[in-house]
Short mmCIF file of C-alpha atoms in Angstrom, two decimals:
data_model
loop_
_atom_site.label_atom_id
_atom_site.label_comp_id
_atom_site.label_asym_id
_atom_site.label_seq_id
_atom_site.Cartn_x
_atom_site.Cartn_y
_atom_site.Cartn_z
CA MET A 533 -10.99 -105.81 6.61
CA SER A 534 -7.79 -107.54 5.38
CA ARG A 535 -5.05 -109.09 7.43
CA PRO A 536 -3.10 -106.23 9.02
CA ALA A 537 0.35 -107.61 8.39
CA HIS A 538 2.17 -104.97 6.45
CA ALA A 539 5.51 -104.03 5.23
CA ARG A 540 5.63 -100.28 4.77
CA ILE A 541 8.54 -99.32 2.32
CA ASP A 542 10.19 -95.71 2.23
CA LEU A 543 11.41 -95.00 -0.94
CA GLY A 544 12.75 -91.91 0.19
CA ALA A 545 14.88 -93.75 2.93
CA LEU A 546 15.99 -96.05 0.19
CA ARG A 547 17.19 -92.83 -2.23
CA ARG A 548 19.10 -91.36 1.07
CA ASN A 549 20.65 -94.27 1.93
CA TYR A 550 22.03 -94.55 -1.98
CA ASP A 551 23.21 -91.22 -1.67
CA THR A 552 24.95 -92.02 1.78
CA ALA A 553 26.77 -95.07 -0.04
CA ARG A 554 27.82 -92.65 -3.03
CA ARG A 555 29.11 -90.10 -0.56
CA ILE A 556 31.19 -92.57 1.39
CA HIS A 557 32.62 -94.86 -1.45
CA GLY A 558 32.91 -91.98 -4.17
CA GLY A 559 32.85 -93.12 -7.73
CA GLN A 560 29.95 -94.97 -8.85
CA VAL A 561 27.82 -97.49 -6.85
CA LEU A 562 25.87 -100.33 -7.89
CA ALA A 563 22.42 -100.76 -5.87
CA VAL A 564 22.11 -104.54 -5.21
CA LEU A 565 18.50 -105.89 -5.66
CA LYS A 566 18.99 -109.64 -5.21
CA ALA A 567 16.70 -111.43 -3.37
CA ASP A 568 13.81 -109.01 -4.56
CA ALA A 569 15.45 -106.24 -3.19
CA TYR A 570 16.39 -108.04 0.11
CA GLY A 571 12.66 -108.64 0.64
CA HIS A 572 11.81 -105.03 -0.32
CA GLY A 573 10.64 -105.43 -4.01
CA ALA A 574 13.02 -105.32 -6.75
CA VAL A 575 10.90 -103.58 -9.20
CA ALA A 576 9.58 -100.72 -7.12
CA CYS A 577 12.83 -100.38 -5.42
CA ALA A 578 14.53 -99.96 -9.01
CA GLN A 579 11.88 -97.39 -10.08
CA GLY A 580 12.42 -95.55 -6.92
CA LEU A 581 15.90 -95.26 -7.40
CA ALA A 582 15.77 -94.40 -11.65
CA GLY A 583 17.82 -91.39 -12.54
CA LEU A 584 19.81 -91.55 -9.37
CA VAL A 585 21.58 -94.59 -9.46
CA ASP A 586 24.56 -95.83 -11.48
CA GLY A 587 23.58 -99.39 -12.05
CA TYR A 588 22.17 -102.16 -10.30
CA ALA A 589 23.26 -105.76 -9.11
CA VAL A 590 21.23 -109.14 -9.09
CA ALA A 591 22.45 -112.71 -8.13
CA PHE A 592 20.97 -114.56 -11.31
CA LEU A 593 19.41 -113.97 -15.02
CA ASP A 594 15.83 -114.34 -14.06
CA GLU A 595 16.28 -111.79 -11.61
CA ALA A 596 17.51 -109.39 -14.18
CA LEU A 597 15.16 -109.90 -16.75
CA VAL A 598 12.39 -109.23 -14.39
CA LEU A 599 13.51 -105.56 -14.15
CA ARG A 600 13.91 -105.45 -17.90
CA GLN A 601 10.53 -106.33 -18.40
CA ALA A 602 9.44 -103.78 -16.04
CA GLY A 603 11.22 -101.16 -18.44
CA ILE A 604 14.33 -100.78 -16.17
CA GLU A 605 16.93 -99.64 -18.65
CA GLU A 606 19.79 -98.81 -16.41
CA PRO A 607 23.01 -101.35 -16.58
CA ILE A 608 22.07 -104.44 -14.40
CA LEU A 609 25.28 -106.76 -13.27
CA VAL A 610 24.17 -110.28 -12.83
CA LEU A 611 26.63 -111.50 -9.82
CA GLU A 612 26.64 -115.29 -10.66
CA GLY A 613 27.09 -115.02 -14.39
CA ALA A 614 25.56 -117.08 -16.78
CA PHE A 615 24.95 -120.70 -15.93
CA ASP A 616 24.85 -121.59 -19.77
CA ALA A 617 25.31 -120.61 -23.27
CA ASP A 618 21.78 -119.72 -23.77
CA GLU A 619 21.74 -117.59 -20.85
CA THR A 620 24.55 -115.83 -22.32
CA ARG A 621 23.11 -115.12 -25.32
CA VAL A 622 19.88 -113.88 -23.66
CA ALA A 623 21.91 -111.63 -21.71
CA ALA A 624 23.77 -110.21 -24.38
CA ALA A 625 20.69 -109.57 -25.93
CA ARG A 626 19.16 -107.90 -23.30
CA SER A 627 22.40 -105.68 -22.68
CA LEU A 628 23.07 -107.37 -19.15
CA TRP A 629 26.37 -107.02 -17.54
CA LEU A 630 27.58 -110.50 -16.72
CA ALA A 631 30.12 -111.48 -13.84
CA VAL A 632 32.80 -114.41 -15.19
CA HIS A 633 34.37 -116.56 -12.71
CA ARG A 634 35.21 -119.51 -14.73
CA ARG A 635 36.57 -120.72 -18.18
CA GLU A 636 33.38 -122.03 -19.39
CA GLN A 637 31.81 -118.77 -18.94
CA ILE A 638 34.36 -117.09 -21.35
CA GLU A 639 33.86 -119.87 -23.87
CA TRP A 640 29.92 -119.20 -23.98
CA ILE A 641 30.57 -115.45 -24.65
CA ALA A 642 33.11 -116.39 -27.17
CA ALA A 643 30.72 -118.70 -28.85
CA ALA A 644 27.92 -115.65 -28.71
CA ALA A 645 29.88 -113.30 -30.71
CA ARG A 646 27.98 -114.26 -33.76
CA VAL A 647 24.48 -115.06 -33.79
CA ARG A 648 22.57 -116.98 -36.87
CA THR A 649 19.85 -115.03 -38.46
CA ALA A 650 16.37 -116.70 -39.62
CA GLY A 651 17.82 -116.97 -43.25
CA GLY A 652 20.77 -119.02 -41.76
CA ALA A 653 23.46 -116.07 -42.01
CA THR A 654 25.68 -115.48 -39.16
CA VAL A 655 25.91 -111.61 -38.01
CA PRO A 656 27.78 -110.18 -35.20
CA ALA A 657 25.92 -110.29 -31.63
CA ALA A 658 25.42 -107.63 -29.39
CA GLY A 659 28.10 -106.43 -27.58
CA MET A 660 28.71 -107.37 -23.91
CA HIS A 661 30.40 -106.06 -20.72
CA ALA A 662 32.25 -108.77 -18.65
CA TRP A 663 32.87 -108.43 -15.14
CA LEU A 664 35.91 -110.67 -14.40
CA LYS A 665 35.91 -111.82 -10.74
CA VAL A 666 39.07 -112.48 -8.99
CA ASP A 667 39.41 -114.66 -6.16
CA SER A 668 41.46 -112.79 -3.57
CA GLY A 669 41.23 -115.13 -0.64
CA MET A 670 37.26 -116.16 -0.38
CA HIS A 671 37.57 -119.15 -2.19
CA ARG A 672 34.16 -119.33 -3.53
CA ALA A 673 34.34 -118.19 -7.14
CA GLY A 674 36.74 -116.25 -9.41
CA PHE A 675 40.38 -116.78 -10.93
CA ILE A 676 43.30 -117.02 -8.78
CA GLY A 677 46.59 -115.09 -9.63
CA ASP A 678 48.06 -115.67 -12.83
CA GLU A 679 44.89 -116.98 -14.08
CA VAL A 680 43.53 -113.66 -13.92
CA ARG A 681 45.72 -112.05 -16.56
CA ALA A 682 44.98 -115.08 -18.97
CA ALA A 683 40.93 -114.93 -18.21
CA TYR A 684 41.23 -110.77 -19.12
CA GLU A 685 43.09 -111.65 -22.51
CA ALA A 686 40.86 -114.48 -23.09
CA LEU A 687 38.02 -111.69 -22.66
CA ARG A 688 39.55 -109.41 -25.02
CA ALA A 689 40.13 -111.83 -27.77
CA CYS A 690 36.16 -112.13 -27.72
CA GLY A 691 34.91 -110.09 -30.64
CA ASN A 692 31.82 -108.91 -28.64
CA VAL A 693 33.46 -108.14 -25.48
CA THR A 694 32.85 -104.32 -25.55
CA GLY A 695 34.11 -103.58 -21.91
CA ILE A 696 35.89 -105.43 -18.92
CA SER A 697 35.46 -104.66 -15.28
CA LEU A 698 37.55 -106.49 -12.64
CA MET A 699 35.85 -107.35 -9.27
CA THR A 700 36.12 -109.27 -5.97
CA HIS A 701 34.48 -110.21 -3.02
CA LEU A 702 35.42 -109.54 0.75
CA ALA A 703 34.74 -112.19 3.16
CA ARG A 704 35.37 -110.48 6.49
CA ALA A 705 34.90 -106.71 5.71
CA ASP A 706 32.24 -106.56 8.77
CA GLU A 707 34.99 -107.53 11.39
CA SER A 708 37.24 -104.45 11.61
CA ALA A 709 39.74 -106.48 13.83
CA SER A 710 40.45 -108.98 11.36
CA ASP A 711 43.59 -108.79 8.60
CA MET A 712 41.83 -110.77 6.28
CA THR A 713 40.32 -107.68 4.41
CA ALA A 714 43.66 -105.98 3.85
CA ALA A 715 45.36 -109.22 2.77
CA GLN A 716 42.58 -109.42 0.19
CA ILE A 717 42.86 -106.15 -1.43
CA ARG A 718 46.42 -106.66 -1.75
CA ALA A 719 46.19 -110.24 -3.27
CA PHE A 720 43.52 -108.38 -5.49
CA ASP A 721 45.67 -105.34 -6.55
CA ALA A 722 48.63 -107.98 -7.29
CA ALA A 723 46.63 -110.08 -9.54
CA THR A 724 45.18 -107.20 -11.49
CA GLN A 725 48.40 -104.85 -11.53
CA GLY A 726 48.57 -103.52 -15.12
CA LEU A 727 45.26 -104.70 -16.30
CA ALA A 728 43.63 -101.44 -17.55
CA ALA A 729 40.31 -101.75 -16.47
CA PRO A 730 37.49 -100.42 -13.92
CA ARG A 731 37.66 -102.11 -10.51
CA SER A 732 35.23 -103.02 -7.98
CA VAL A 733 35.86 -104.60 -4.52
CA CYS A 734 33.43 -102.92 -1.65
CA ASN A 735 30.32 -104.49 -0.42
CA SER A 736 28.63 -102.72 1.88
CA ALA A 737 30.92 -103.25 4.89
CA GLY A 738 33.82 -102.51 2.59
CA MET A 739 32.55 -98.94 2.00
CA ALA A 740 31.46 -98.52 5.32
CA ALA A 741 35.30 -99.49 7.19
CA TRP A 742 38.00 -100.09 4.43
CA PRO A 743 38.69 -97.07 2.61
CA ASP A 744 41.89 -98.89 1.10
CA ALA A 745 39.29 -101.11 -0.78
CA ARG A 746 37.50 -98.06 -2.22
CA ARG A 747 37.72 -98.34 -6.22
CA ASP A 748 35.96 -97.46 -9.31
CA TRP A 749 32.78 -99.54 -8.24
CA GLY A 750 31.18 -100.00 -4.85
CA ARG A 751 28.22 -102.42 -4.61
CA ALA A 752 25.76 -101.11 -1.87
CA GLY A 753 23.54 -104.20 -0.84
CA VAL A 754 22.35 -104.08 2.85
CA MET A 755 23.46 -100.64 3.53
CA LEU A 756 20.88 -99.38 0.82
CA TYR A 757 18.27 -100.64 3.01
CA GLY A 758 19.06 -99.11 6.07
CA VAL A 759 21.37 -101.52 7.97
CA ASP A 760 24.63 -100.78 9.08
CA PRO A 761 27.17 -103.52 8.22
CA MET A 762 29.69 -102.71 10.85
CA ASP A 763 26.57 -102.06 13.63
CA SER A 764 27.52 -98.71 14.49
CA PRO A 765 25.72 -95.42 14.41
CA THR A 766 28.12 -93.43 12.21
CA LEU A 767 26.70 -94.14 8.60
CA ALA A 768 23.40 -92.58 9.68
CA LEU A 769 21.36 -94.58 7.61
CA GLU A 770 17.57 -94.84 7.58
CA PRO A 771 15.44 -98.05 7.78
CA VAL A 772 13.66 -98.50 4.34
CA MET A 773 11.15 -101.35 5.57
CA THR A 774 8.70 -101.16 8.68
CA LEU A 775 7.02 -104.56 9.31
CA HIS A 776 3.97 -104.11 11.40
CA SER A 777 0.36 -105.61 12.04
CA ARG A 778 -2.23 -105.35 14.83
CA VAL A 779 -3.26 -107.13 17.97
CA PHE A 780 -6.63 -109.10 16.87
CA ALA A 781 -7.29 -111.33 20.14
CA VAL A 782 -6.36 -110.66 23.86
CA ARG A 783 -6.35 -113.04 26.47
CA ASP A 784 -5.76 -112.97 30.34
CA VAL A 785 -3.15 -115.77 31.52
CA ASP A 786 -3.16 -116.60 35.19
CA VAL A 787 0.31 -117.50 37.05
CA GLY A 788 1.58 -120.89 36.10
CA HIS A 789 -0.15 -120.95 32.87
CA ALA A 790 1.42 -121.62 29.41
CA VAL A 791 1.03 -119.77 26.26
CA GLY A 792 1.51 -121.23 22.68
CA TYR A 793 3.18 -124.13 21.19
CA GLY A 794 5.81 -126.10 23.65
CA ALA A 795 4.46 -124.29 26.45
CA ARG A 796 7.68 -122.37 26.42
CA PHE A 797 6.18 -119.40 28.18
CA VAL A 798 4.85 -120.00 31.51
CA ALA A 799 3.16 -116.63 33.35
CA ARG A 800 5.35 -115.81 36.23
CA ARG A 801 2.61 -113.03 37.06
CA PRO A 802 -1.03 -112.33 36.06
CA THR A 803 -0.24 -111.43 32.27
CA ARG A 804 -2.26 -110.02 29.30
CA VAL A 805 -1.44 -111.51 26.15
CA GLY A 806 -1.94 -109.59 22.85
CA LEU A 807 -2.38 -111.93 19.68
CA VAL A 808 -0.58 -110.54 16.70
CA ALA A 809 -1.57 -111.59 13.13
CA LEU A 810 2.20 -112.01 11.78
CA GLY A 811 4.29 -115.38 11.81
CA TYR A 812 7.36 -117.35 10.59
CA ALA A 813 5.48 -117.96 7.10
CA ASP A 814 5.79 -113.91 6.92
CA GLY A 815 9.21 -113.81 7.49
CA TYR A 816 9.57 -113.27 11.23
CA PRO A 817 12.14 -115.33 12.63
CA ARG A 818 10.62 -118.58 14.68
CA ASN A 819 13.35 -118.78 16.99
CA ALA A 820 13.21 -115.30 18.23
CA PRO A 821 13.19 -115.64 22.05
CA GLU A 822 11.04 -114.21 24.60
CA GLY A 823 11.88 -110.65 25.37
CA THR A 824 12.65 -109.80 21.72
CA PRO A 825 11.79 -106.40 21.44
CA VAL A 826 8.63 -105.05 19.51
CA ALA A 827 6.85 -101.94 19.84
CA ILE A 828 3.29 -101.52 20.83
CA ASP A 829 1.15 -98.48 19.92
CA GLY A 830 4.72 -96.85 19.91
CA ARG A 831 5.72 -97.86 23.12
CA PRO A 832 8.61 -100.44 23.76
CA GLY A 833 7.32 -103.98 24.34
CA GLN A 834 8.62 -107.45 23.89
CA LEU A 835 7.72 -110.86 22.26
CA ILE A 836 6.64 -113.87 24.68
CA GLY A 837 6.03 -117.50 23.92
CA ARG A 838 6.90 -119.37 20.60
CA VAL A 839 6.50 -117.65 16.98
CA SER A 840 3.73 -119.56 15.28
CA MET A 841 3.44 -119.93 11.32
CA ASP A 842 0.82 -117.39 11.30
CA MET A 843 0.70 -115.43 14.38
CA LEU A 844 2.79 -114.32 17.42
CA THR A 845 2.28 -113.21 21.02
CA VAL A 846 3.05 -110.06 22.91
CA ASP A 847 3.12 -109.03 26.42
CA LEU A 848 0.39 -106.37 27.07
CA THR A 849 0.65 -106.43 30.94
CA GLU A 850 2.45 -103.09 30.93
CA HIS A 851 0.29 -101.62 28.20
CA PRO A 852 -2.83 -101.31 29.91
CA GLN A 853 -4.53 -98.99 26.85
CA ALA A 854 -3.62 -101.47 24.53
CA GLY A 855 -6.12 -104.15 22.99
CA ILE A 856 -7.54 -105.47 19.89
CA GLY A 857 -6.66 -103.25 17.10
CA SER A 858 -3.54 -101.83 18.73
CA ALA A 859 -0.33 -101.37 16.26
CA VAL A 860 2.49 -103.37 16.71
CA GLU A 861 6.03 -103.07 14.95
CA LEU A 862 7.87 -105.71 14.48
CA TRP A 863 10.95 -103.51 13.26
CA GLY A 864 11.52 -100.37 11.47
CA SER A 865 12.41 -97.01 12.72
CA GLN A 866 11.13 -98.01 16.45
CA VAL A 867 12.55 -101.63 16.58
CA PRO A 868 16.15 -101.93 14.65
CA VAL A 869 16.00 -105.14 12.47
CA ALA A 870 19.46 -105.59 13.77
CA GLU A 871 18.30 -105.93 17.39
CA VAL A 872 15.56 -108.57 16.24
CA ALA A 873 18.29 -110.60 13.97
CA ARG A 874 20.67 -110.26 17.46
CA ALA A 875 18.18 -111.82 19.49
CA ALA A 876 16.88 -114.53 17.15
CA GLY A 877 20.68 -115.53 16.33
CA THR A 878 20.63 -114.43 12.83
CA ILE A 879 21.46 -111.23 10.75
CA PRO A 880 19.50 -108.73 9.20
CA TYR A 881 20.27 -110.05 5.56
CA GLU A 882 18.32 -113.37 6.34
CA ILE A 883 15.49 -111.85 8.11
CA LEU A 884 14.61 -108.85 5.44
CA SER A 885 15.00 -111.18 2.59
CA ASN A 886 12.63 -113.94 4.24
CA VAL A 887 9.82 -111.41 4.45
CA LYS A 888 6.83 -112.46 2.13
CA ARG A 889 2.99 -113.01 2.13
CA VAL A 890 2.67 -109.51 3.66
CA THR A 891 1.05 -106.80 2.13
CA ARG A 892 3.68 -104.09 0.82
CA SER A 893 3.02 -100.59 0.40
CA TYR A 894 5.42 -97.79 -0.82
CA VAL A 895 5.83 -94.19 0.22
CA GLY A 896 8.10 -91.52 -0.94
CA GLY A 897 8.03 -92.50 -4.66
#
């Protein structure tokens, strides 16, 4: 029997979440598949969305090439853009959309407008769609204020740019009480006024909570995988990943005896301890505290002791029927990943994208 640590990916839920994102946002929506689709498997998720999706987005070129090599033909936006002139040429040859957030990237696009053949002649290169990034206040990447119009005109002057879209990124859209998102929307609109191009402002939180930010394109990231970025039940998203394993050893621990590294858990009553085949090397957060929720054979349970590299421990005292072989859900339909993230002092994005080393299976394809 193989190790029971397992991630079950529901592609039907993925498609329904995409439909929800599209319905909320209106217009077109990119499915964000960066970081191996937030730990869900980029190729399988892209294939599961084929025929439904308007396009995909990834972080960098290699992530896009993996999808192209798997036969994914829909538009793919590379959110970090090209890192050098060679990547720009490769992106053009593979019909990838590139984000453009600094002057050098425009120069590389212009330089790639003509390519040299084996015989030494130069011929026009393949056309390219550029996504011009506006820094509307996050101050991480993009053109600011009057730079936007200059960059737009420079792209239009490139002989191989067949389309331009305008985009920005929201820094605090998941904070409904913050006024920063409204300020960013105003800054984006001012910087792009009069420019004839489709626009994209909304990430998942923008789609969920900021109607004024909705434009031609949305970018559905974490909501695609069933996580409500506003932590509310109103979106009716479905968890796509269920991470589970099984108890493979049971130990009875007397009062006053410790369990695990650091002796962090000390039994305050006679305790049945279940040892579960999954740990932080599989992506479960190492700093998850005692009491972090799990489900044991479908019933609520809790973590005890410190999470190890390959295993963790759960309290079986209130689960007299549980034992070796019992199913343990770490997150999924019974245990929301947001609850695990909250307990561990982190965010669902980090937890999901850290999943590795476990067997993945896909249903609903």
